[in-house]
Short mmCIF file of C-alpha atoms in Angstrom, two decimals:
data_model
loop_
_atom_site.label_atom_id
_atom_site.label_comp_id
_atom_site.label_asym_id
_atom_site.label_seq_id
_atom_site.Cartn_x
_atom_site.Cartn_y
_atom_site.Cartn_z
CA MET Q 1 29.41 124.62 32.20
CA ASN Q 2 26.81 127.15 31.07
CA TRP Q 3 25.64 130.02 33.26
CA GLY Q 4 22.31 131.82 33.00
CA ILE Q 5 21.35 135.24 34.33
CA ILE Q 6 17.67 136.11 34.57
CA GLY Q 7 17.36 139.85 35.07
CA THR Q 8 19.94 142.31 33.73
CA GLY Q 9 19.33 145.22 36.09
CA ASN Q 10 22.00 146.59 38.42
CA MET Q 11 23.03 143.39 40.22
CA GLY Q 12 22.52 141.14 37.21
CA THR Q 13 24.87 143.38 35.25
CA VAL Q 14 27.38 143.42 38.12
CA LEU Q 15 27.52 139.62 38.09
CA LEU Q 16 27.67 139.47 34.30
CA LYS Q 17 30.65 141.83 34.22
CA ALA Q 18 32.35 140.10 37.15
CA LEU Q 19 32.02 136.64 35.61
CA ILE Q 20 33.31 137.70 32.19
CA ASP Q 21 35.93 140.30 33.11
CA SER Q 22 37.51 137.98 35.69
CA GLN Q 23 37.58 135.24 33.04
CA ALA Q 24 35.69 133.02 35.45
CA VAL Q 25 33.25 132.18 32.64
CA ASP Q 26 33.75 132.70 28.92
CA GLN Q 27 30.98 134.89 27.50
CA GLN Q 28 30.11 132.14 25.04
CA HIS Q 29 28.95 130.10 28.04
CA ILE Q 30 26.67 132.80 29.44
CA TYR Q 31 22.98 133.08 28.61
CA ILE Q 32 20.89 136.06 29.69
CA HIS Q 33 17.19 136.81 29.76
CA ASN Q 34 15.38 139.98 30.71
CA ARG Q 35 11.68 140.77 30.71
CA THR Q 36 12.53 143.83 28.59
CA LEU Q 37 14.57 142.13 25.89
CA LEU Q 38 16.11 145.40 24.67
CA LYS Q 39 18.01 145.67 27.97
CA ALA Q 40 19.42 142.20 27.44
CA TYR Q 41 20.48 142.95 23.87
CA ARG Q 42 22.31 146.07 25.04
CA GLN Q 43 24.71 143.79 26.91
CA LYS Q 44 25.87 142.41 23.56
CA GLU Q 45 27.36 145.81 22.75
CA THR Q 46 30.00 145.03 25.38
CA TYR Q 47 29.95 141.24 25.24
CA PRO Q 48 29.01 140.27 21.67
CA ASN Q 49 29.45 136.53 22.15
CA LEU Q 50 27.00 135.98 25.00
CA HIS Q 51 23.58 134.50 24.25
CA ILE Q 52 20.20 136.20 24.59
CA LEU Q 53 17.28 133.90 25.37
CA GLN Q 54 13.68 134.86 24.75
CA THR Q 55 12.09 132.77 27.49
CA VAL Q 56 12.73 131.40 30.97
CA ASP Q 57 12.03 127.89 29.65
CA ALA Q 58 14.91 128.25 27.20
CA MET Q 59 17.16 129.25 30.09
CA ALA Q 60 16.41 126.03 31.92
CA ALA Q 61 17.16 124.01 28.80
CA SER Q 62 20.51 125.73 28.20
CA CYS Q 63 22.15 126.36 31.57
CA ASP Q 64 23.71 124.37 34.40
CA ILE Q 65 23.66 127.31 36.85
CA ILE Q 66 20.90 129.94 36.79
CA LEU Q 67 21.20 133.21 38.73
CA LEU Q 68 17.86 134.82 39.60
CA CYS Q 69 18.62 138.56 39.58
CA THR Q 70 15.11 139.98 39.74
CA LYS Q 71 12.97 141.50 42.51
CA PRO Q 72 11.90 139.09 45.28
CA LYS Q 73 8.35 138.56 44.06
CA ASP Q 74 9.59 138.02 40.51
CA ILE Q 75 12.14 135.50 41.78
CA ILE Q 76 9.30 133.42 43.21
CA THR Q 77 7.35 133.71 39.96
CA VAL Q 78 10.35 132.75 37.83
CA ALA Q 79 11.24 129.88 40.13
CA LYS Q 80 7.73 128.54 39.79
CA ARG Q 81 8.04 128.67 36.00
CA LEU Q 82 11.28 126.71 36.26
CA GLU Q 83 9.74 124.04 38.48
CA HIS Q 84 9.09 121.50 35.73
CA GLN Q 85 12.03 122.58 33.57
CA VAL Q 86 15.03 121.93 35.83
CA SER Q 87 16.56 118.71 37.15
CA ASP Q 88 18.62 117.76 40.19
CA ASP Q 89 21.95 118.27 38.41
CA GLN Q 90 21.24 121.97 37.90
CA LEU Q 91 21.68 124.85 40.36
CA VAL Q 92 19.34 127.82 40.80
CA VAL Q 93 20.66 130.75 42.83
CA SER Q 94 18.85 133.62 44.55
CA ILE Q 95 20.77 136.90 44.83
CA THR Q 96 18.50 138.59 47.38
CA SER Q 97 18.69 138.28 51.16
CA SER Q 98 14.94 137.77 51.64
CA ILE Q 99 14.81 134.59 49.53
CA SER Q 100 16.93 131.79 50.91
CA ALA Q 101 18.16 128.57 49.39
CA ASP Q 102 15.49 126.78 51.45
CA ASP Q 103 12.79 129.02 49.96
CA LEU Q 104 13.87 128.03 46.46
CA GLN Q 105 14.07 124.39 47.47
CA HIS Q 106 10.36 124.47 48.37
CA LEU Q 107 9.63 125.32 44.73
CA LEU Q 108 12.31 123.54 42.73
CA PRO Q 109 13.50 119.93 42.30
CA CYS Q 110 17.10 121.04 41.69
CA GLN Q 111 20.01 122.25 43.79
CA THR Q 112 19.64 125.74 45.30
CA ALA Q 113 21.85 128.39 46.89
CA ARG Q 114 22.00 132.10 47.57
CA LEU Q 115 24.73 134.47 46.38
CA ILE Q 116 24.62 138.15 47.36
CA PRO Q 117 26.98 140.25 45.24
CA SER Q 118 28.43 143.73 45.71
CA VAL Q 119 29.05 146.43 43.13
CA THR Q 120 32.71 146.16 44.16
CA ASN Q 121 32.82 142.77 42.43
CA GLN Q 122 32.99 144.65 39.11
CA ALA Q 123 36.48 145.74 40.14
CA MET Q 124 37.41 142.13 41.07
CA GLN Q 125 37.25 143.20 44.71
CA GLY Q 126 34.92 143.00 47.69
CA THR Q 127 32.90 140.13 49.06
CA THR Q 128 30.22 137.76 47.83
CA LEU Q 129 27.95 136.33 50.51
CA LEU Q 130 26.98 132.67 50.09
CA THR Q 131 24.45 130.46 51.85
CA PHE Q 132 23.85 126.80 51.11
CA ASN Q 133 21.53 124.00 52.16
CA ASP Q 134 21.49 120.23 51.89
CA SER Q 135 20.23 120.32 48.29
CA ILE Q 136 23.60 121.31 46.85
CA THR Q 137 26.30 118.74 46.15
CA GLU Q 138 29.83 119.28 47.39
CA GLU Q 139 31.03 119.42 43.79
CA MET Q 140 28.56 122.17 42.84
CA LYS Q 141 29.24 124.08 46.06
CA TRP Q 142 32.98 123.96 45.41
CA GLY Q 143 32.48 125.11 41.81
CA LEU Q 144 30.36 128.10 42.84
CA TRP Q 145 32.83 129.02 45.59
CA GLN Q 146 35.87 128.80 43.29
CA THR Q 147 34.12 130.88 40.64
CA CYS Q 148 33.34 133.63 43.16
CA LYS Q 149 36.97 133.60 44.30
CA LEU Q 150 38.04 134.81 40.86
CA PHE Q 151 36.29 138.16 41.33
CA SER Q 152 35.71 138.48 45.11
CA THR Q 153 36.28 137.06 48.54
CA PRO Q 154 33.44 134.57 49.09
CA VAL Q 155 32.12 134.32 52.65
CA GLU Q 156 29.53 131.84 53.89
CA VAL Q 157 27.00 133.51 56.20
CA SER Q 158 24.26 132.14 58.40
CA GLU Q 159 20.60 132.89 57.86
CA GLU Q 160 20.63 134.92 61.07
CA GLN Q 161 23.36 137.25 59.85
CA VAL Q 162 22.61 137.44 56.14
CA ARG Q 163 20.80 140.79 56.39
CA VAL Q 164 23.43 142.65 58.40
CA ALA Q 165 26.19 141.16 56.23
CA SER Q 166 24.33 142.31 53.15
CA ASP Q 167 23.94 145.80 54.64
CA ILE Q 168 27.72 146.02 54.92
CA VAL Q 169 28.73 144.26 51.70
CA SER Q 170 25.98 145.04 49.22
CA CYS Q 171 24.37 148.23 50.57
CA GLY Q 172 27.61 149.51 52.06
CA PRO Q 173 28.96 151.18 48.89
CA ALA Q 174 25.76 153.25 48.63
CA PHE Q 175 25.94 154.26 52.30
CA ILE Q 176 29.61 155.21 52.00
CA SER Q 177 28.96 157.15 48.78
CA TYR Q 178 26.25 159.14 50.53
CA LEU Q 179 28.58 160.01 53.41
CA LEU Q 180 31.34 161.10 51.05
CA GLU Q 181 28.95 163.14 48.91
CA THR Q 182 27.63 164.83 52.05
CA LEU Q 183 31.19 165.62 53.17
CA ILE Q 184 31.99 167.11 49.76
CA GLU Q 185 28.79 169.19 49.70
CA ALA Q 186 29.57 170.55 53.16
CA ALA Q 187 33.10 171.44 52.06
CA VAL Q 188 31.75 173.33 49.04
CA ASP Q 189 29.14 175.13 51.17
CA GLU Q 190 31.52 176.13 53.95
CA THR Q 191 34.68 176.96 51.98
CA SER Q 192 35.85 178.29 48.63
CA ILE Q 193 36.60 174.87 47.10
CA ASP Q 194 34.62 173.91 44.00
CA SER Q 195 32.72 170.65 43.66
CA GLU Q 196 34.88 169.19 40.87
CA THR Q 197 38.09 169.69 42.81
CA ALA Q 198 36.57 168.31 46.00
CA HIS Q 199 35.32 165.20 44.19
CA SER Q 200 38.75 164.63 42.62
CA LEU Q 201 40.52 164.96 45.96
CA MET Q 202 38.06 162.62 47.67
CA ALA Q 203 38.28 159.96 44.94
CA SER Q 204 42.08 159.95 45.17
CA THR Q 205 41.90 159.74 48.95
CA ILE Q 206 39.51 156.77 48.93
CA ILE Q 207 41.61 154.87 46.40
CA GLY Q 208 44.64 155.30 48.62
CA TYR Q 209 42.60 154.45 51.71
CA GLY Q 210 41.49 151.16 50.18
CA ALA Q 211 45.06 150.30 49.21
CA LEU Q 212 46.19 150.84 52.80
CA LEU Q 213 43.57 148.40 54.06
CA ASN Q 214 45.16 145.66 51.93
CA ASP Q 215 47.98 145.63 54.48
CA ASP Q 216 47.23 142.98 57.12
CA ASP Q 217 48.73 145.22 59.80
CA VAL Q 218 46.38 148.14 59.03
CA THR Q 219 42.91 148.37 60.58
CA LEU Q 220 40.19 150.99 60.53
CA ALA Q 221 41.09 151.94 64.10
CA SER Q 222 44.82 152.20 63.39
CA LEU Q 223 44.23 154.39 60.34
CA LYS Q 224 42.08 156.72 62.38
CA GLU Q 225 44.71 156.93 65.10
CA LYS Q 226 47.48 157.68 62.58
CA VAL Q 227 45.57 160.72 61.33
CA MET Q 228 44.18 161.95 64.65
CA VAL Q 229 47.21 163.59 66.25
CA LYS Q 230 46.45 164.49 69.85
CA GLY Q 231 45.19 168.06 70.06
CA GLY Q 232 45.14 168.38 66.28
CA ILE Q 233 42.56 169.61 63.77
CA THR Q 234 41.28 166.13 62.84
CA GLY Q 235 40.12 165.52 66.40
CA VAL Q 236 38.20 168.80 66.43
CA GLY Q 237 36.47 167.86 63.18
CA MET Q 238 35.72 164.38 64.50
CA LYS Q 239 33.59 165.86 67.28
CA GLY Q 240 31.03 166.95 64.68
CA LEU Q 241 30.77 163.43 63.31
CA GLU Q 242 30.50 161.88 66.75
CA LYS Q 243 27.42 163.96 67.46
CA SER Q 244 25.41 162.82 64.45
CA VAL Q 245 26.78 159.74 62.68
CA PRO Q 246 26.30 157.02 65.35
CA VAL Q 247 22.58 157.72 65.71
CA GLY Q 248 22.16 157.69 61.94
CA PHE Q 249 23.80 154.30 61.53
CA HIS Q 250 21.70 152.74 64.26
CA ASP Q 251 18.69 153.92 62.27
CA VAL Q 252 20.17 152.41 59.09
CA PHE Q 253 20.13 148.90 60.55
CA LYS Q 254 16.72 149.35 62.16
CA HIS Q 255 15.24 150.38 58.82
CA THR Q 256 16.97 147.72 56.69
CA HIS Q 257 15.97 144.95 59.08
CA ALA Q 258 12.38 146.19 59.24
CA LYS Q 259 12.24 146.14 55.43
CA PHE Q 260 13.87 142.71 55.38
CA ASN Q 261 11.32 141.28 57.84
CA GLN Q 262 8.51 142.76 55.78
CA GLU Q 263 9.90 141.18 52.61
CA LYS Q 264 10.34 137.83 54.36
CA GLN Q 265 6.69 137.92 55.40
CA HIS Q 266 5.67 138.62 51.81
CA VAL Q 267 7.93 135.83 50.56
CA ASP Q 268 6.26 133.39 52.95
CA GLU Q 269 2.85 134.51 51.67
CA TRP Q 270 3.93 134.12 48.04
CA LEU Q 271 5.40 130.68 48.74
CA ASN Q 272 2.14 129.58 50.37
CA LEU Q 273 0.32 130.50 47.18
CA PHE Q 274 2.51 128.15 45.16
CA THR Q 275 2.98 125.23 47.57
#
């Protein structure tokens, strides 16, 4: 089975690396296309046996599964170009929360789905979020699910929860990185530690933290309680976080959902132009 990736930006590259490095798909069975072809050809420096295609039409002629890894408006445009090129035995997949499998089904005569990746998939870890509709066969659904299992934990999410799930799975690494960077910067500002040492200590801590969470008996709450000895220093430091962090995270979800609703409105407008 041949896989196609249209768009080799951040998430397109994440999926390319995850598919190949996990050995889910041999690079000889992967075809990529990017509007700026030079970016696509750069991928051959790492994966010399994958195929570069010049056009979207060629992608439809070569691939059984096509991942649309572009911006939402471009996904609609590309899907429209594929309309008369794909058949019902092929699968076209959106990787953005604002374009659902149903949205693609309005434009395409083939099977459709949505797969939202995470940068953690490059490490053969983390979650992939999947949504399906009636267009996809059980065989194709099983194949997509089993492929994702080789580099992630696939989870099927409802349309209602796709945005919040994406905030945690896909946006989460950026949010966590910001918090850790802020903690390091504060440590450098308030103490004599240098930035390089602080970064090294934090990276080591997070790696160990993630390993602990692999234990079924360990939870976020239990880890916090193990560190927060009653009357100890951790509890005093926690008071600073409790004053500011909760409000910030409530704002995170308000802003991401507002942006999501705005994008969904635009998607509906773009779909109306083509249907």
